[in-house]
XYZ file of N, CA, C and O in Angstrom:
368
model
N -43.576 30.536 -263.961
C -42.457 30.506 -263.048
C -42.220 29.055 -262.636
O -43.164 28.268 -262.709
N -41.147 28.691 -262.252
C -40.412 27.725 -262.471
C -40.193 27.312 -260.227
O -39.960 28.156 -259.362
N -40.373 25.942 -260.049
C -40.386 26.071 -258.244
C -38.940 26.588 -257.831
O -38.672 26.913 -256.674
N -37.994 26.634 -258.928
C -36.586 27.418 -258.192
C -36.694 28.928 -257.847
O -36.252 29.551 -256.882
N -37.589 29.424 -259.185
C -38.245 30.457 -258.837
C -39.009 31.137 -258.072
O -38.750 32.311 -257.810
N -40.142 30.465 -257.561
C -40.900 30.401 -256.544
C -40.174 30.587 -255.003
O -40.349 31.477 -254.170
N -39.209 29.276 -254.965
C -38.511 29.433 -253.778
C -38.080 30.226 -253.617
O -38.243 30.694 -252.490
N -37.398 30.822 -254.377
C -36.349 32.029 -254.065
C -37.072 33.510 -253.725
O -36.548 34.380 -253.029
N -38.351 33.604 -254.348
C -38.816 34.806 -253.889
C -39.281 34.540 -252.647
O -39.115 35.511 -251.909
N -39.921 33.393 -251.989
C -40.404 32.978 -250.963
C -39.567 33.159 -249.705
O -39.969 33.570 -248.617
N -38.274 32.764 -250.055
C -36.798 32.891 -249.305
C -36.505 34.584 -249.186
O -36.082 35.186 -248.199
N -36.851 35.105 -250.437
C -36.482 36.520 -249.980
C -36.977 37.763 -248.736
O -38.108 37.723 -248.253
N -36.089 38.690 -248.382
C -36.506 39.304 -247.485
C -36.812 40.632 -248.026
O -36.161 41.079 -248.971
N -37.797 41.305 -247.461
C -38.605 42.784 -248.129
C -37.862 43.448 -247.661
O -37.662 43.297 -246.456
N -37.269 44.272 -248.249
C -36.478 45.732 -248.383
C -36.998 46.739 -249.238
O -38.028 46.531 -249.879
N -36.321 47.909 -249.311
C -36.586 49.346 -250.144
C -37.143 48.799 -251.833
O -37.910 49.314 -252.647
N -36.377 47.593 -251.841
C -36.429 47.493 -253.232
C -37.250 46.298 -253.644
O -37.610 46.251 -254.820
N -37.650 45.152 -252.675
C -38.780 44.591 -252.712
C -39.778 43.996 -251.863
O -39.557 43.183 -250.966
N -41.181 44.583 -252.304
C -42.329 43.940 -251.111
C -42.814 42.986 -252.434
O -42.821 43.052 -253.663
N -43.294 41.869 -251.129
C -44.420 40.905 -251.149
C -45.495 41.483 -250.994
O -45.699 42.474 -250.294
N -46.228 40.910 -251.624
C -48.451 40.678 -251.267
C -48.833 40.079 -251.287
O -48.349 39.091 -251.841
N -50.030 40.033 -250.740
C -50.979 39.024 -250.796
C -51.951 39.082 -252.064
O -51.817 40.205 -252.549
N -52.640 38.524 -252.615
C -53.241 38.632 -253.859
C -54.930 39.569 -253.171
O -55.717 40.178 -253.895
N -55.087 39.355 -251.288
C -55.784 40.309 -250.768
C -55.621 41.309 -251.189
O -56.623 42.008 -251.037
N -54.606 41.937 -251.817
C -54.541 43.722 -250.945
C -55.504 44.313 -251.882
O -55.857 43.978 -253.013
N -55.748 45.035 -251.305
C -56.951 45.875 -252.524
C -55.631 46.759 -253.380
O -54.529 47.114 -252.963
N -56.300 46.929 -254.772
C -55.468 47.511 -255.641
C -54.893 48.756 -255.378
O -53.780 49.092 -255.781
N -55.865 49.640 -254.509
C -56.075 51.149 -254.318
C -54.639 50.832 -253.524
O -53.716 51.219 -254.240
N -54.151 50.248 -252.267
C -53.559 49.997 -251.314
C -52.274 49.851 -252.020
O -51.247 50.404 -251.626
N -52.352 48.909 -253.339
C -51.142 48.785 -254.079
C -50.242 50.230 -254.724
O -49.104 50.256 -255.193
N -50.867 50.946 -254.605
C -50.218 52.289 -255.304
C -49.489 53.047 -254.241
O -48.744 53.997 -254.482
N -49.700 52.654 -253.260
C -48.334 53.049 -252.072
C -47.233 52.113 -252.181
O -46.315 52.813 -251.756
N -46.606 50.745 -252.534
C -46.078 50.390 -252.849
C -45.046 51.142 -254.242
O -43.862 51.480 -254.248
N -46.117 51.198 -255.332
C -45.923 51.822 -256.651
C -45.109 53.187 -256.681
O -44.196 53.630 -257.377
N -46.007 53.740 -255.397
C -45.518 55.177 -255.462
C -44.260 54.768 -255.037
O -43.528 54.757 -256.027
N -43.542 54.359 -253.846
C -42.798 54.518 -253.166
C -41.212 54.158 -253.958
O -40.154 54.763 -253.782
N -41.462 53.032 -254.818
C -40.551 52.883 -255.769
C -40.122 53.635 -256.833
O -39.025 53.855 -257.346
N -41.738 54.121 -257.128
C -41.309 54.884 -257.931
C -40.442 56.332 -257.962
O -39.994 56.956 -258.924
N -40.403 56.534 -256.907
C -39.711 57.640 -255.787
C -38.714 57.578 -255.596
O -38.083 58.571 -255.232
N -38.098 56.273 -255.777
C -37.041 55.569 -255.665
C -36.462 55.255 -256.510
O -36.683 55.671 -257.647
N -35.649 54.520 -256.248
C -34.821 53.896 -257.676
C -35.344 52.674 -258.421
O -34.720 52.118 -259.325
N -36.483 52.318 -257.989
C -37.221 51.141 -258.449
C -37.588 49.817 -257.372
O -37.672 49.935 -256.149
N -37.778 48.553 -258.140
C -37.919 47.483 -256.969
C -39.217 46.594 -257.832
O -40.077 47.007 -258.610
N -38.975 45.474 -257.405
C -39.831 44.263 -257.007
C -41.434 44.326 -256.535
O -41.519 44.595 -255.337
N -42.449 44.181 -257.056
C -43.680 43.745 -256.198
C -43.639 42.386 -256.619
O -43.130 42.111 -257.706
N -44.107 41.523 -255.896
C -44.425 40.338 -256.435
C -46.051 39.660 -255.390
O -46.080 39.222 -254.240
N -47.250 39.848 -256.450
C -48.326 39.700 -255.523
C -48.849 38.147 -256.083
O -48.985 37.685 -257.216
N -49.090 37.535 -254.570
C -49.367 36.244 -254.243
C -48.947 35.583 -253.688
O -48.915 34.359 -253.814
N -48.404 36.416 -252.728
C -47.644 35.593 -251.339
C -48.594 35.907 -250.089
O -49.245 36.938 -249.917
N -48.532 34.879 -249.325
C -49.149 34.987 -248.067
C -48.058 34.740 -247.159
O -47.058 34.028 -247.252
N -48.513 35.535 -246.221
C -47.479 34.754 -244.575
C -47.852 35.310 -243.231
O -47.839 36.491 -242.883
N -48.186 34.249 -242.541
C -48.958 33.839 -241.362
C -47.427 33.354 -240.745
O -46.458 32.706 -241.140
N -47.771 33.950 -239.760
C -46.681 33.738 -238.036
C -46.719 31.876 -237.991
O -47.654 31.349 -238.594
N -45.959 31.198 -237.460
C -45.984 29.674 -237.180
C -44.734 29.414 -235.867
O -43.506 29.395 -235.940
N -45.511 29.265 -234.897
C -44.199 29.786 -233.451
C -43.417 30.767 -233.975
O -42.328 30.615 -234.529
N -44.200 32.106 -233.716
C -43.456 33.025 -234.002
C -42.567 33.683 -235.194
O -42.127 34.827 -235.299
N -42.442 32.394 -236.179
C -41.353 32.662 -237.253
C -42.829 33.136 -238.771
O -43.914 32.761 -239.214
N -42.133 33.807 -238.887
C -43.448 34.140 -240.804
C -43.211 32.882 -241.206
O -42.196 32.251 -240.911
N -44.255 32.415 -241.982
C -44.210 31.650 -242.816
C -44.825 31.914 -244.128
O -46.031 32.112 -244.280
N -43.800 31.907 -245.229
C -44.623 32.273 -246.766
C -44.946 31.302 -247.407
O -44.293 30.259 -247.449
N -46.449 31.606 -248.243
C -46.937 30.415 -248.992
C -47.078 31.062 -250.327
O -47.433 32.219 -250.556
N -46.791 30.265 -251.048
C -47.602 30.738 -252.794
C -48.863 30.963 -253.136
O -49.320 29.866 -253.459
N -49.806 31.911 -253.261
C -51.680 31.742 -253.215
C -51.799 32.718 -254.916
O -52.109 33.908 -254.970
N -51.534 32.019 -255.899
C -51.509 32.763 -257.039
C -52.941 33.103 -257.157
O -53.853 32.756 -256.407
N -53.020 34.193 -258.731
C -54.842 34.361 -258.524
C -55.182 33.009 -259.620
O -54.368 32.557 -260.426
N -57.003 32.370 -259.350
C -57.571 31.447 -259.834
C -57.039 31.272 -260.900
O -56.276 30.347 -261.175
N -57.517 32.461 -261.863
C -56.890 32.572 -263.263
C -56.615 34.157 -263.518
O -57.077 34.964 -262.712
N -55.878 34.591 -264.618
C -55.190 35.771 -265.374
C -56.555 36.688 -264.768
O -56.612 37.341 -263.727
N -57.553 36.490 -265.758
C -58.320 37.824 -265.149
C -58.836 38.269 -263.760
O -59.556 39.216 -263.446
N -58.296 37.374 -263.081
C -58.961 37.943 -261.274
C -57.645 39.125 -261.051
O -57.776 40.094 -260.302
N -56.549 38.879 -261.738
C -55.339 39.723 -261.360
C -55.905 41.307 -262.325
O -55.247 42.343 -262.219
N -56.902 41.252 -263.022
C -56.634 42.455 -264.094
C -56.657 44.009 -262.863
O -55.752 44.831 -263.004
N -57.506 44.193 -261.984
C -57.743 45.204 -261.091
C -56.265 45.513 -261.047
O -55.870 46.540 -261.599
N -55.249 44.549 -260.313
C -54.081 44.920 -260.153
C -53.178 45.492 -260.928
O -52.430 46.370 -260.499
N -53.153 45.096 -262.041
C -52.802 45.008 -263.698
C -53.029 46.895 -264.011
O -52.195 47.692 -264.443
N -54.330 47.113 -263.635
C -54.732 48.399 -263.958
C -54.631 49.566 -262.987
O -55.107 50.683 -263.186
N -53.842 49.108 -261.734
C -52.958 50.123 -261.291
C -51.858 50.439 -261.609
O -51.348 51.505 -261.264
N -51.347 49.654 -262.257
C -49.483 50.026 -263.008
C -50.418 50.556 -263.979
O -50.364 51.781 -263.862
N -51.151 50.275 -264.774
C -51.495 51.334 -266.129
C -52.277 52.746 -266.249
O -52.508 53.612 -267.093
N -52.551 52.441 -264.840
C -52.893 54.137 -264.469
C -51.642 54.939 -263.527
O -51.547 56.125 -263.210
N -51.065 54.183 -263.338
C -49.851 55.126 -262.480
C -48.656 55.386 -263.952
O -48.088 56.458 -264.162
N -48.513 54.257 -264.728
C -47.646 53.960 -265.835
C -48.420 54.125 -267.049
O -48.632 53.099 -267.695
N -49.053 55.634 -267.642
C -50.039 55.368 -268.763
C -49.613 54.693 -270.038
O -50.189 53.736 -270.556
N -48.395 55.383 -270.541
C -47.779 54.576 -271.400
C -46.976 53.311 -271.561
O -46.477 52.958 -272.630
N -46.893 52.706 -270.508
C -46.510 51.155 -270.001
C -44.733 51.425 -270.113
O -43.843 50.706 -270.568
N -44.708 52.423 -269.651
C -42.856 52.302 -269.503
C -42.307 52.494 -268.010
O -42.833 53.326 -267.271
N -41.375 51.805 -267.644
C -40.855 52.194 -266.304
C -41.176 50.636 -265.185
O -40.650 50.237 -264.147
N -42.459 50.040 -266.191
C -42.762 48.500 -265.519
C -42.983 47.798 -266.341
O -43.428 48.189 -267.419
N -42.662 46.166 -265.987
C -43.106 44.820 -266.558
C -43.539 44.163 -265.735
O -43.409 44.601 -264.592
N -44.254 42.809 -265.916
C -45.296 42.555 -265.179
C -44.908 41.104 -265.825
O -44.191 41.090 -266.826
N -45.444 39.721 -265.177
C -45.171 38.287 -265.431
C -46.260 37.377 -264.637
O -46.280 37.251 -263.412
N -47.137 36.781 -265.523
C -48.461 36.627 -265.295
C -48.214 34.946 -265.015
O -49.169 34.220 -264.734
């Protein structure tokens, strides 16, 4: 991803159709997200955002994981909710 890219999700606001995470959340936690879209008409996760209050206002930061495989846990909740890998894509 590209910093125009970056910004812009950073800039964005969470609605029906997209949440932020933290690269914290436990995976298990991620499948309420999953579900909920999937329930839906779809949407956005995008995990590796942080945001901490700063006088009151959120502030979002970029906290990607170290490397590719610290993300796999996450990885393997879309492939157990999605067995045959259709319905999601994913951008590492």
């Amino acid at each position: 991803m590209n910093y125009k890219q970056v910004s812009q999700i950073l800039s964005s606001e969470e609605s029906h159709f997209l949440d932020l995470k933290s690269i914290d959340i436990k995976p298990a936690k991620l499948t309420r997200s999953l579900s909920a879209f999937a329930n839906a008409s779809g949407g956005e996760v995008y995990i590796g955002i942080d945001e901490t209050k700063i006088d009151g206002k959120n502030q979002r930061t970029w906290r990607g994981f170290a490397d590719q495989e610290d993300g796999n846990a996450h990885l393997q909740v879309f492939q157990e909710l999605f067995p045959l890998g259709e319905y999601y894509n994913f951008v590492v």
